Amino acid sequence: MKRILVTGGAGFIGSHLCERLLSLGHEVVCLDNYFTGSKMNIIHLMHNPYFELIRHDVTMPIYVETDEIYNLACPASPIHYQYNGIKTIKTSVMGAINTLGLAKRTKSKILQASTSEVYGDPEVHPQNEAYWGNVNTLGPRACYDEGKRCAETLFMNYHDQNKVRIKIARIFNTYGPKMNSHDGRVVSNFIVQALKGKDITIYGDGSHTRSFQYVDDLIDGLIKLMDTPDSFTGPVNLGNPIEITISSLAHTIIKMTGSKSKIIYLPLPQDDPKQRKPDITLAKRELDWSPKVDAETGLAKTVEYFRRVL
Ligand code: NAD
Ligand code: UDP
């Protein structure tokens, strides 16, 4: 049994990770400041004696004994990370410094939840890990993108200088149950709008693309990455390479929910990436990982979840 710290553990991905790590027989310490996460995501774990919850902000130093750390703390939805850009950068950068310092002291292995946003609005398609990206340092997404890029740099510096055992996962768009219904990301927005009979809000003309992975696949990938030999640090893409347009996502969700919602078109936010699709050759080779859950199954489970909570 290992003692594993999950920062951002009360969030969407973090809560699924805490659940899985407990089911694998580990002790889990979940740390969160509840900015975008919620105790409701982990309330069912509270009775478990191997689960502990700490209300804490990763911008402050952390003292806890651990074997492994998953650093997920950071708002992930554009509306939330842009709400207070300075705080978002502090969370990524100081959160990385504090968790890396902890890993150095406790000799823990540490995994960083990085993002496909490090590729910005990509000029290389699909995106592989060798691509350096195309990020506007001054745009509205920069607080998130540059914070995550700097965190990757810090991870590599701690690895090179202090021999900290690191893993960097570049996570592509992920969806599933426990997304916050007010989160603002496209899958939750469209499902909530469809179920409530409200207008489906496509930003732009709907021709831009994303590649969506179901959360269970991501959790498999994160755990496999943590278990790779120390010589493998990543970065490694974790995402589903099936690319779709936002317009086709809207039509699929309308059909699945039997909704009478109309589609409306709103302005595309500044610097919104036009296309995104992971090259997962590296993950296949090094982790023996590829996504298993198809869109029909994943979306059906997510719709069922939102029907229950709304
Ligand atoms: P989320 O917003 O649901 O979860 C983030 C969690 O971090 C929340 O519980 C929030 O309260 C907590 N948090 C935020 N700032 C904090 C701070 N300063 N101190 C402590 N806790 C803090 O988002 P998510 O989708 O679960 O994303 C989890 C991680 O995965 C994030 O680091 C995100 O950047 C990364 N990621 C997610 C996606 C995706 O599609 N969901 C894609 C790429 C990367
Ligand atoms: N999007 C949309 N309508 C919405 C929310 C998002 O058309 O109600 C678009 C958004 O402009 C982007 C894509 O869907 O092109 C994915 O947005 P999301 O915020 O989920 O993730 P990210 O932009 O970070 O990939």
CSV table of C-alpha atoms and ligand atoms in Angstrom, one decimal:
chain,number,residue,atom,x,y,z
A,1,MET,CA,0.0,0.0,0.0
A,2,LYS,CA,1.3,3.4,-0.9
A,3,ARG,CA,0.3,6.8,0.5
A,4,ILE,CA,-0.7,8.9,-2.5
A,5,LEU,CA,-1.4,12.6,-2.5
A,6,VAL,CA,-3.8,13.9,-5.1
A,7,THR,CA,-3.9,17.7,-5.4
A,8,GLY,CA,-7.1,18.9,-6.9
A,9,GLY,CA,-8.6,15.7,-5.7
A,10,ALA,CA,-12.1,17.1,-5.3
A,11,GLY,CA,-12.3,18.2,-8.9
A,12,PHE,CA,-13.6,16.3,-11.9
A,13,ILE,CA,-10.6,14.2,-12.8
A,14,GLY,CA,-9.1,14.2,-9.3
A,15,SER,CA,-12.2,12.6,-7.7
A,16,HIS,CA,-12.2,9.8,-10.3
A,17,LEU,CA,-8.5,9.3,-9.6
A,18,CYS,CA,-9.0,9.2,-5.8
A,19,GLU,CA,-11.7,6.6,-6.2
A,20,ARG,CA,-9.5,4.4,-8.5
A,21,LEU,CA,-6.4,4.6,-6.2
A,22,LEU,CA,-8.5,3.6,-3.2
A,23,SER,CA,-9.9,0.6,-5.1
A,24,LEU,CA,-6.4,-0.5,-5.9
A,25,GLY,CA,-5.7,-0.6,-2.2
A,26,HIS,CA,-3.8,2.6,-1.6
A,27,GLU,CA,-4.1,5.2,1.0
A,28,VAL,CA,-5.2,8.5,-0.5
A,29,VAL,CA,-4.7,12.1,0.7
A,30,CYS,CA,-6.9,14.4,-1.2
A,31,LEU,CA,-5.9,18.1,-1.1
A,32,ASP,CA,-8.2,20.8,-2.6
A,33,ASN,CA,-9.2,24.5,-2.0
A,34,TYR,CA,-12.6,23.8,-3.6
A,35,PHE,CA,-12.2,26.6,-6.2
A,36,THR,CA,-13.8,24.5,-8.9
A,37,GLY,CA,-14.0,21.2,-7.1
A,38,SER,CA,-16.7,20.1,-4.6
A,39,LYS,CA,-16.9,17.9,-1.6
A,40,MET,CA,-19.9,16.3,-3.3
A,41,ASN,CA,-17.5,14.6,-5.7
A,42,ILE,CA,-15.8,12.7,-2.9
A,43,ILE,CA,-18.4,12.5,-0.2
A,44,HIS,CA,-18.9,8.8,-0.9
A,45,LEU,CA,-15.2,8.2,0.0
A,46,MET,CA,-15.4,10.0,3.4
A,47,HIS,CA,-16.3,6.9,5.4
A,48,ASN,CA,-13.2,5.1,4.0
A,49,PRO,CA,-10.4,5.0,6.7
A,50,TYR,CA,-7.8,5.1,4.0
A,51,PHE,CA,-9.1,8.4,2.6
A,52,GLU,CA,-8.1,11.8,4.1
A,53,LEU,CA,-9.2,15.2,3.0
A,54,ILE,CA,-7.1,18.4,3.4
A,55,ARG,CA,-8.5,21.9,2.6
A,56,HIS,CA,-5.4,23.6,1.4
A,57,ASP,CA,-4.1,25.9,-1.4
A,58,VAL,CA,-1.2,24.5,-3.4
A,59,THR,CA,0.3,28.0,-3.6
A,60,MET,CA,1.3,27.5,0.0
A,61,PRO,CA,3.9,24.8,1.1
A,62,ILE,CA,2.6,21.4,1.9
A,63,TYR,CA,3.9,19.1,4.7
A,64,VAL,CA,2.6,15.5,4.5
A,65,GLU,CA,4.4,12.2,4.1
A,66,THR,CA,3.8,10.6,0.7
A,67,ASP,CA,5.1,7.9,-1.7
A,68,GLU,CA,3.5,9.4,-4.8
A,69,ILE,CA,2.0,12.7,-5.8
A,70,TYR,CA,-0.5,13.5,-8.6
A,71,ASN,CA,-0.5,17.3,-9.1
A,72,LEU,CA,-3.9,18.1,-10.6
A,73,ALA,CA,-4.7,21.3,-8.7
A,74,CYS,CA,-5.6,24.0,-11.3
A,75,PRO,CA,-8.9,25.2,-12.8
A,76,ALA,CA,-9.2,23.7,-16.2
A,77,SER,CA,-12.2,25.4,-17.8
A,78,PRO,CA,-11.5,28.7,-19.7
A,79,ILE,CA,-14.1,30.6,-17.8
A,80,HIS,CA,-12.7,29.5,-14.5
A,81,TYR,CA,-9.0,29.9,-15.3
A,82,GLN,CA,-9.6,33.3,-16.8
A,83,TYR,CA,-11.7,34.5,-13.7
A,84,ASN,CA,-8.4,35.3,-11.9
A,85,GLY,CA,-5.5,34.9,-14.3
A,86,ILE,CA,-2.9,35.8,-11.7
A,87,LYS,CA,-4.2,33.2,-9.3
A,88,THR,CA,-4.2,30.6,-12.1
A,89,ILE,CA,-0.5,31.3,-12.9
A,90,LYS,CA,0.3,31.1,-9.2
A,91,THR,CA,-1.5,27.8,-8.9
A,92,SER,CA,0.4,26.3,-11.7
A,93,VAL,CA,3.8,27.7,-10.9
A,94,MET,CA,3.9,27.9,-7.1
A,95,GLY,CA,1.8,24.7,-7.0
A,96,ALA,CA,4.5,23.0,-9.0
A,97,ILE,CA,7.3,24.4,-6.8
A,98,ASN,CA,5.5,23.3,-3.6
A,99,THR,CA,4.6,19.8,-4.7
A,100,LEU,CA,8.1,19.3,-6.3
A,101,GLY,CA,9.7,20.5,-3.0
A,102,LEU,CA,7.5,18.0,-1.2
A,103,ALA,CA,8.5,15.2,-3.7
A,104,LYS,CA,12.2,16.1,-3.2
A,105,ARG,CA,12.0,15.9,0.6
A,106,THR,CA,9.9,12.7,0.7
A,107,LYS,CA,11.6,11.1,-2.3
A,108,SER,CA,8.1,10.7,-3.8
A,109,LYS,CA,7.4,10.1,-7.5
A,110,ILE,CA,5.4,13.0,-8.8
A,111,LEU,CA,3.1,13.3,-11.8
A,112,GLN,CA,2.1,16.7,-13.4
A,113,ALA,CA,-1.3,17.1,-15.0
A,114,SER,CA,-0.1,19.1,-18.0
A,115,THR,CA,-2.3,19.8,-21.0
A,116,SER,CA,-2.7,19.9,-24.8
A,117,GLU,CA,-2.9,23.7,-24.2
A,118,VAL,CA,0.9,23.8,-24.2
A,119,TYR,CA,0.6,23.3,-28.0
A,120,GLY,CA,-1.6,26.5,-28.1
A,121,ASP,CA,-3.4,27.0,-31.5
A,122,PRO,CA,-1.3,24.2,-33.1
A,123,GLU,CA,0.3,24.5,-36.6
A,124,VAL,CA,1.3,20.9,-36.5
A,125,HIS,CA,-1.5,18.3,-36.8
A,126,PRO,CA,-1.9,15.9,-35.1
A,127,GLN,CA,0.2,17.1,-32.1
A,128,ASN,CA,3.1,15.0,-31.0
A,129,GLU,CA,5.3,15.6,-28.0
A,130,ALA,CA,8.2,17.0,-30.0
A,131,TYR,CA,6.1,20.0,-31.1
A,132,TRP,CA,6.9,23.1,-29.1
A,133,GLY,CA,3.5,24.8,-29.6
A,134,ASN,CA,2.1,28.1,-30.7
A,135,VAL,CA,0.9,30.0,-27.6
A,136,ASN,CA,0.1,33.7,-27.5
A,137,THR,CA,1.9,34.8,-24.3
A,138,LEU,CA,-0.4,37.9,-24.0
A,139,GLY,CA,-3.8,36.4,-24.8
A,140,PRO,CA,-6.6,35.4,-22.5
A,141,ARG,CA,-5.6,31.7,-22.4
A,142,ALA,CA,-1.9,32.6,-21.5
A,143,CYS,CA,-2.4,32.4,-17.8
A,144,TYR,CA,-3.3,28.8,-18.1
A,145,ASP,CA,-1.1,27.8,-21.1
A,146,GLU,CA,2.1,29.6,-19.9
A,147,GLY,CA,1.5,28.5,-16.3
A,148,LYS,CA,1.3,24.9,-17.4
A,149,ARG,CA,4.4,25.3,-19.7
A,150,CYS,CA,6.4,26.8,-16.8
A,151,ALA,CA,5.3,23.9,-14.6
A,152,GLU,CA,6.7,21.4,-17.2
A,153,THR,CA,10.0,23.3,-17.1
A,154,LEU,CA,10.1,23.2,-13.3
A,155,PHE,CA,9.4,19.5,-13.3
A,156,MET,CA,12.3,18.9,-15.8
A,157,ASN,CA,14.6,21.2,-13.8
A,158,TYR,CA,13.9,19.4,-10.5
A,159,HIS,CA,14.5,16.1,-12.3
A,160,ASP,CA,17.8,17.2,-13.8
A,161,GLN,CA,19.1,19.1,-10.8
A,162,ASN,CA,17.6,17.2,-7.8
A,163,LYS,CA,16.9,13.8,-9.3
A,164,VAL,CA,13.2,14.0,-8.5
A,165,ARG,CA,11.3,11.2,-10.2
A,166,ILE,CA,8.9,13.0,-12.4
A,167,LYS,CA,6.2,12.2,-15.0
A,168,ILE,CA,4.5,14.7,-17.3
A,169,ALA,CA,1.1,13.9,-18.8
A,170,ARG,CA,-0.2,16.1,-21.5
A,171,ILE,CA,-3.9,15.6,-21.1
A,172,PHE,CA,-6.3,16.3,-24.0
A,173,ASN,CA,-10.0,17.2,-23.6
A,174,THR,CA,-11.6,14.8,-21.1
A,175,TYR,CA,-15.2,14.4,-20.2
A,176,GLY,CA,-17.4,12.3,-18.0
A,177,PRO,CA,-19.6,12.2,-14.9
A,178,LYS,CA,-18.8,14.7,-12.1
A,179,MET,CA,-18.0,17.5,-14.5
A,180,ASN,CA,-19.4,20.6,-12.9
A,181,SER,CA,-22.7,21.6,-14.6
A,182,HIS,CA,-21.6,25.3,-14.5
A,183,ASP,CA,-18.1,24.4,-15.6
A,184,GLY,CA,-18.4,26.0,-19.1
A,185,ARG,CA,-16.6,23.3,-21.0
A,186,VAL,CA,-18.2,22.2,-24.2
A,187,VAL,CA,-19.4,18.6,-23.3
A,188,SER,CA,-21.0,19.6,-20.0
A,189,ASN,CA,-22.5,22.8,-21.5
A,190,PHE,CA,-24.1,21.0,-24.5
A,191,ILE,CA,-25.5,18.2,-22.3
A,192,VAL,CA,-26.9,20.5,-19.7
A,193,GLN,CA,-28.4,22.8,-22.4
A,194,ALA,CA,-29.9,19.8,-24.2
A,195,LEU,CA,-31.4,18.3,-21.1
A,196,LYS,CA,-32.9,21.7,-20.0
A,197,GLY,CA,-34.2,22.4,-23.5
A,198,LYS,CA,-32.1,25.6,-23.7
A,199,ASP,CA,-30.3,26.8,-26.8
A,200,ILE,CA,-27.1,24.9,-27.6
A,201,THR,CA,-24.3,27.5,-27.8
A,202,ILE,CA,-21.7,26.9,-30.5
A,203,TYR,CA,-18.9,29.4,-30.4
A,204,GLY,CA,-17.8,30.3,-34.0
A,205,ASP,CA,-19.3,28.3,-36.9
A,206,GLY,CA,-18.8,24.9,-35.3
A,207,SER,CA,-16.1,23.8,-37.8
A,208,HIS,CA,-13.2,23.8,-35.3
A,209,THR,CA,-12.3,20.4,-33.8
A,210,ARG,CA,-11.4,18.7,-30.6
A,211,SER,CA,-10.7,15.0,-29.7
A,212,PHE,CA,-12.6,13.9,-26.6
A,213,GLN,CA,-11.5,11.1,-24.2
A,214,TYR,CA,-13.7,9.5,-21.5
A,215,VAL,CA,-12.4,10.0,-18.0
A,216,ASP,CA,-11.9,6.3,-17.2
A,217,ASP,CA,-9.4,6.0,-20.1
A,218,LEU,CA,-7.5,9.0,-18.8
A,219,ILE,CA,-7.3,7.5,-15.3
A,220,ASP,CA,-5.9,4.2,-16.7
A,221,GLY,CA,-3.3,6.3,-18.6
A,222,LEU,CA,-2.3,8.4,-15.6
A,223,ILE,CA,-1.8,5.3,-13.4
A,224,LYS,CA,0.1,3.5,-16.1
A,225,LEU,CA,2.4,6.5,-16.5
A,226,MET,CA,3.1,6.7,-12.8
A,227,ASP,CA,4.1,3.1,-12.9
A,228,THR,CA,6.6,3.4,-15.8
A,229,PRO,CA,10.3,3.0,-15.0
A,230,ASP,CA,12.1,6.1,-13.4
A,231,SER,CA,13.9,6.6,-16.7
A,232,PHE,CA,10.7,7.5,-18.5
A,233,THR,CA,9.6,11.1,-17.6
A,234,GLY,CA,7.4,12.0,-20.5
A,235,PRO,CA,5.9,14.4,-21.6
A,236,VAL,CA,3.4,12.0,-23.0
A,237,ASN,CA,0.1,12.8,-24.7
A,238,LEU,CA,-3.0,11.2,-23.1
A,239,GLY,CA,-6.0,11.7,-25.3
A,240,ASN,CA,-8.4,10.0,-27.7
A,241,PRO,CA,-7.2,10.6,-31.3
A,242,ILE,CA,-10.8,10.5,-32.7
A,243,GLU,CA,-11.2,14.1,-33.9
A,244,ILE,CA,-14.7,15.7,-34.3
A,245,THR,CA,-16.1,19.1,-35.1
A,246,ILE,CA,-17.9,21.0,-32.3
A,247,SER,CA,-20.9,21.1,-34.7
A,248,SER,CA,-21.1,17.3,-34.9
A,249,LEU,CA,-20.7,17.0,-31.1
A,250,ALA,CA,-23.8,19.3,-30.8
A,251,HIS,CA,-25.8,17.2,-33.2
A,252,THR,CA,-24.8,13.9,-31.5
A,253,ILE,CA,-25.8,15.3,-28.0
A,254,ILE,CA,-29.2,16.6,-29.3
A,255,LYS,CA,-29.9,13.2,-30.9
A,256,MET,CA,-28.8,11.2,-27.8
A,257,THR,CA,-30.9,13.3,-25.4
A,258,GLY,CA,-33.9,13.5,-27.7
A,259,SER,CA,-33.8,17.3,-27.0
A,260,LYS,CA,-35.8,20.0,-28.8
A,261,SER,CA,-33.0,22.5,-28.2
A,262,LYS,CA,-32.0,24.8,-31.1
A,263,ILE,CA,-28.4,25.5,-32.0
A,264,ILE,CA,-27.3,29.1,-31.8
A,265,TYR,CA,-24.0,30.6,-32.9
A,266,LEU,CA,-22.0,32.9,-30.7
A,267,PRO,CA,-18.6,34.6,-31.3
A,268,LEU,CA,-15.5,32.4,-31.1
A,269,PRO,CA,-13.4,33.4,-28.1
A,270,GLN,CA,-10.0,34.9,-28.8
A,271,ASP,CA,-7.2,32.4,-29.4
A,272,ASP,CA,-9.5,29.4,-29.3
A,273,PRO,CA,-7.5,26.6,-30.9
A,274,LYS,CA,-8.9,25.7,-34.4
A,275,GLN,CA,-8.0,22.1,-34.3
A,276,ARG,CA,-6.7,19.5,-31.8
A,277,LYS,CA,-5.9,15.8,-32.0
A,278,PRO,CA,-3.2,13.9,-30.1
A,279,ASP,CA,-0.6,11.7,-31.6
A,280,ILE,CA,-0.5,8.9,-29.1
A,281,THR,CA,2.3,6.8,-30.6
A,282,LEU,CA,4.5,7.4,-27.5
A,283,ALA,CA,1.7,6.4,-25.0
A,284,LYS,CA,1.0,3.2,-27.0
A,285,ARG,CA,4.7,2.3,-27.0
A,286,GLU,CA,5.8,3.3,-23.4
A,287,LEU,CA,2.6,2.7,-21.5
A,288,ASP,CA,0.9,0.1,-23.6
A,289,TRP,CA,-2.1,2.5,-23.4
A,290,SER,CA,-4.8,3.6,-25.8
A,291,PRO,CA,-8.4,4.7,-25.1
A,292,LYS,CA,-11.0,2.0,-24.9
A,293,VAL,CA,-14.3,3.8,-24.4
A,294,ASP,CA,-16.1,4.9,-27.6
A,295,ALA,CA,-18.0,8.2,-27.7
A,296,GLU,CA,-21.4,6.6,-27.7
A,297,THR,CA,-20.7,4.8,-24.5
A,298,GLY,CA,-18.9,7.6,-22.8
A,299,LEU,CA,-21.5,10.3,-23.7
A,300,ALA,CA,-24.3,8.0,-22.7
A,301,LYS,CA,-22.8,7.6,-19.2
A,302,THR,CA,-22.3,11.4,-19.0
A,303,VAL,CA,-25.8,12.1,-20.1
A,304,GLU,CA,-27.2,9.7,-17.5
A,305,TYR,CA,-25.1,11.4,-14.8
A,306,PHE,CA,-26.4,14.9,-15.7
A,307,ARG,CA,-30.0,13.6,-15.8
A,308,ARG,CA,-29.5,12.4,-12.3
A,309,VAL,CA,-27.9,15.6,-10.9
A,310,LEU,CA,-29.9,18.3,-12.6
B,1,NAD,P1,-11.4,20.8,-12.2
B,1,NAD,O1,-11.5,22.2,-12.2
B,1,NAD,O2,-12.6,20.0,-12.0
B,1,NAD,O3,-10.4,20.3,-11.0
B,1,NAD,C1,-9.4,21.1,-10.5
B,1,NAD,C2,-9.3,21.0,-9.0
B,1,NAD,O4,-8.2,21.7,-8.5
B,1,NAD,C3,-10.6,21.5,-8.4
B,1,NAD,O5,-11.0,20.6,-7.4
B,1,NAD,C4,-10.1,22.8,-7.7
B,1,NAD,O6,-10.9,23.2,-6.6
B,1,NAD,C5,-8.7,22.5,-7.4
B,1,NAD,N1,-7.8,23.7,-7.3
B,1,NAD,C6,-7.8,24.7,-8.1
B,1,NAD,N2,-6.9,25.6,-7.7
B,1,NAD,C7,-6.3,25.1,-6.5
B,1,NAD,C8,-5.4,25.6,-5.6
B,1,NAD,N3,-4.8,26.7,-5.8
B,1,NAD,N4,-5.1,24.8,-4.5
B,1,NAD,C9,-5.7,23.6,-4.3
B,1,NAD,N5,-6.7,23.1,-5.2
B,1,NAD,C10,-7.0,23.9,-6.3
B,1,NAD,O7,-10.6,20.4,-13.5
B,1,NAD,P2,-10.2,18.9,-14.1
B,1,NAD,O8,-10.8,18.8,-15.4
B,1,NAD,O9,-10.5,17.9,-13.1
B,1,NAD,O10,-8.7,19.1,-14.3
B,1,NAD,C11,-7.7,18.5,-13.4
B,1,NAD,C12,-6.3,18.8,-13.9
B,1,NAD,O11,-6.2,18.2,-15.2
B,1,NAD,C13,-6.0,20.3,-14.1
B,1,NAD,O12,-4.7,20.5,-13.7
B,1,NAD,C14,-6.1,20.5,-15.5
B,1,NAD,O13,-5.3,21.6,-16.0
B,1,NAD,C15,-5.7,19.2,-16.1
B,1,NAD,N6,-6.3,19.0,-17.4
B,1,NAD,C16,-7.6,18.7,-17.6
B,1,NAD,C17,-8.2,18.5,-18.8
B,1,NAD,C18,-9.7,18.2,-19.1
B,1,NAD,O14,-10.1,18.1,-20.2
B,1,NAD,N7,-10.5,18.0,-18.0
B,1,NAD,C19,-7.4,18.7,-20.0
B,1,NAD,C20,-6.0,19.0,-19.8
B,1,NAD,C21,-5.5,19.1,-18.5
B,2,UDP,N1,-17.4,25.7,-27.1
B,2,UDP,C1,-18.6,25.9,-27.7
B,2,UDP,N2,-19.7,26.1,-26.9
B,2,UDP,C2,-19.7,26.0,-25.6
B,2,UDP,C3,-18.4,25.8,-24.9
B,2,UDP,C4,-17.3,25.6,-25.7
B,2,UDP,O1,-18.7,25.9,-28.9
B,2,UDP,O2,-20.7,26.2,-24.9
B,2,UDP,C5,-16.2,25.4,-27.9
B,2,UDP,C6,-15.0,26.2,-27.5
B,2,UDP,O3,-15.0,27.5,-28.2
B,2,UDP,C7,-13.8,25.3,-28.0
B,2,UDP,C8,-14.4,23.9,-27.8
B,2,UDP,O4,-15.8,24.0,-27.7
B,2,UDP,O5,-13.6,25.5,-29.4
B,2,UDP,C9,-13.9,23.2,-26.6
B,2,UDP,O6,-14.1,24.1,-25.5
B,2,UDP,P1,-13.7,23.7,-24.0
B,2,UDP,O7,-13.9,25.0,-23.2
B,2,UDP,O8,-14.5,22.5,-23.6
B,2,UDP,O9,-12.2,23.3,-24.0
B,2,UDP,P2,-10.9,23.9,-24.7
B,2,UDP,O10,-11.2,25.1,-25.5
B,2,UDP,O11,-10.0,24.2,-23.5
B,2,UDP,O12,-10.4,22.8,-25.5
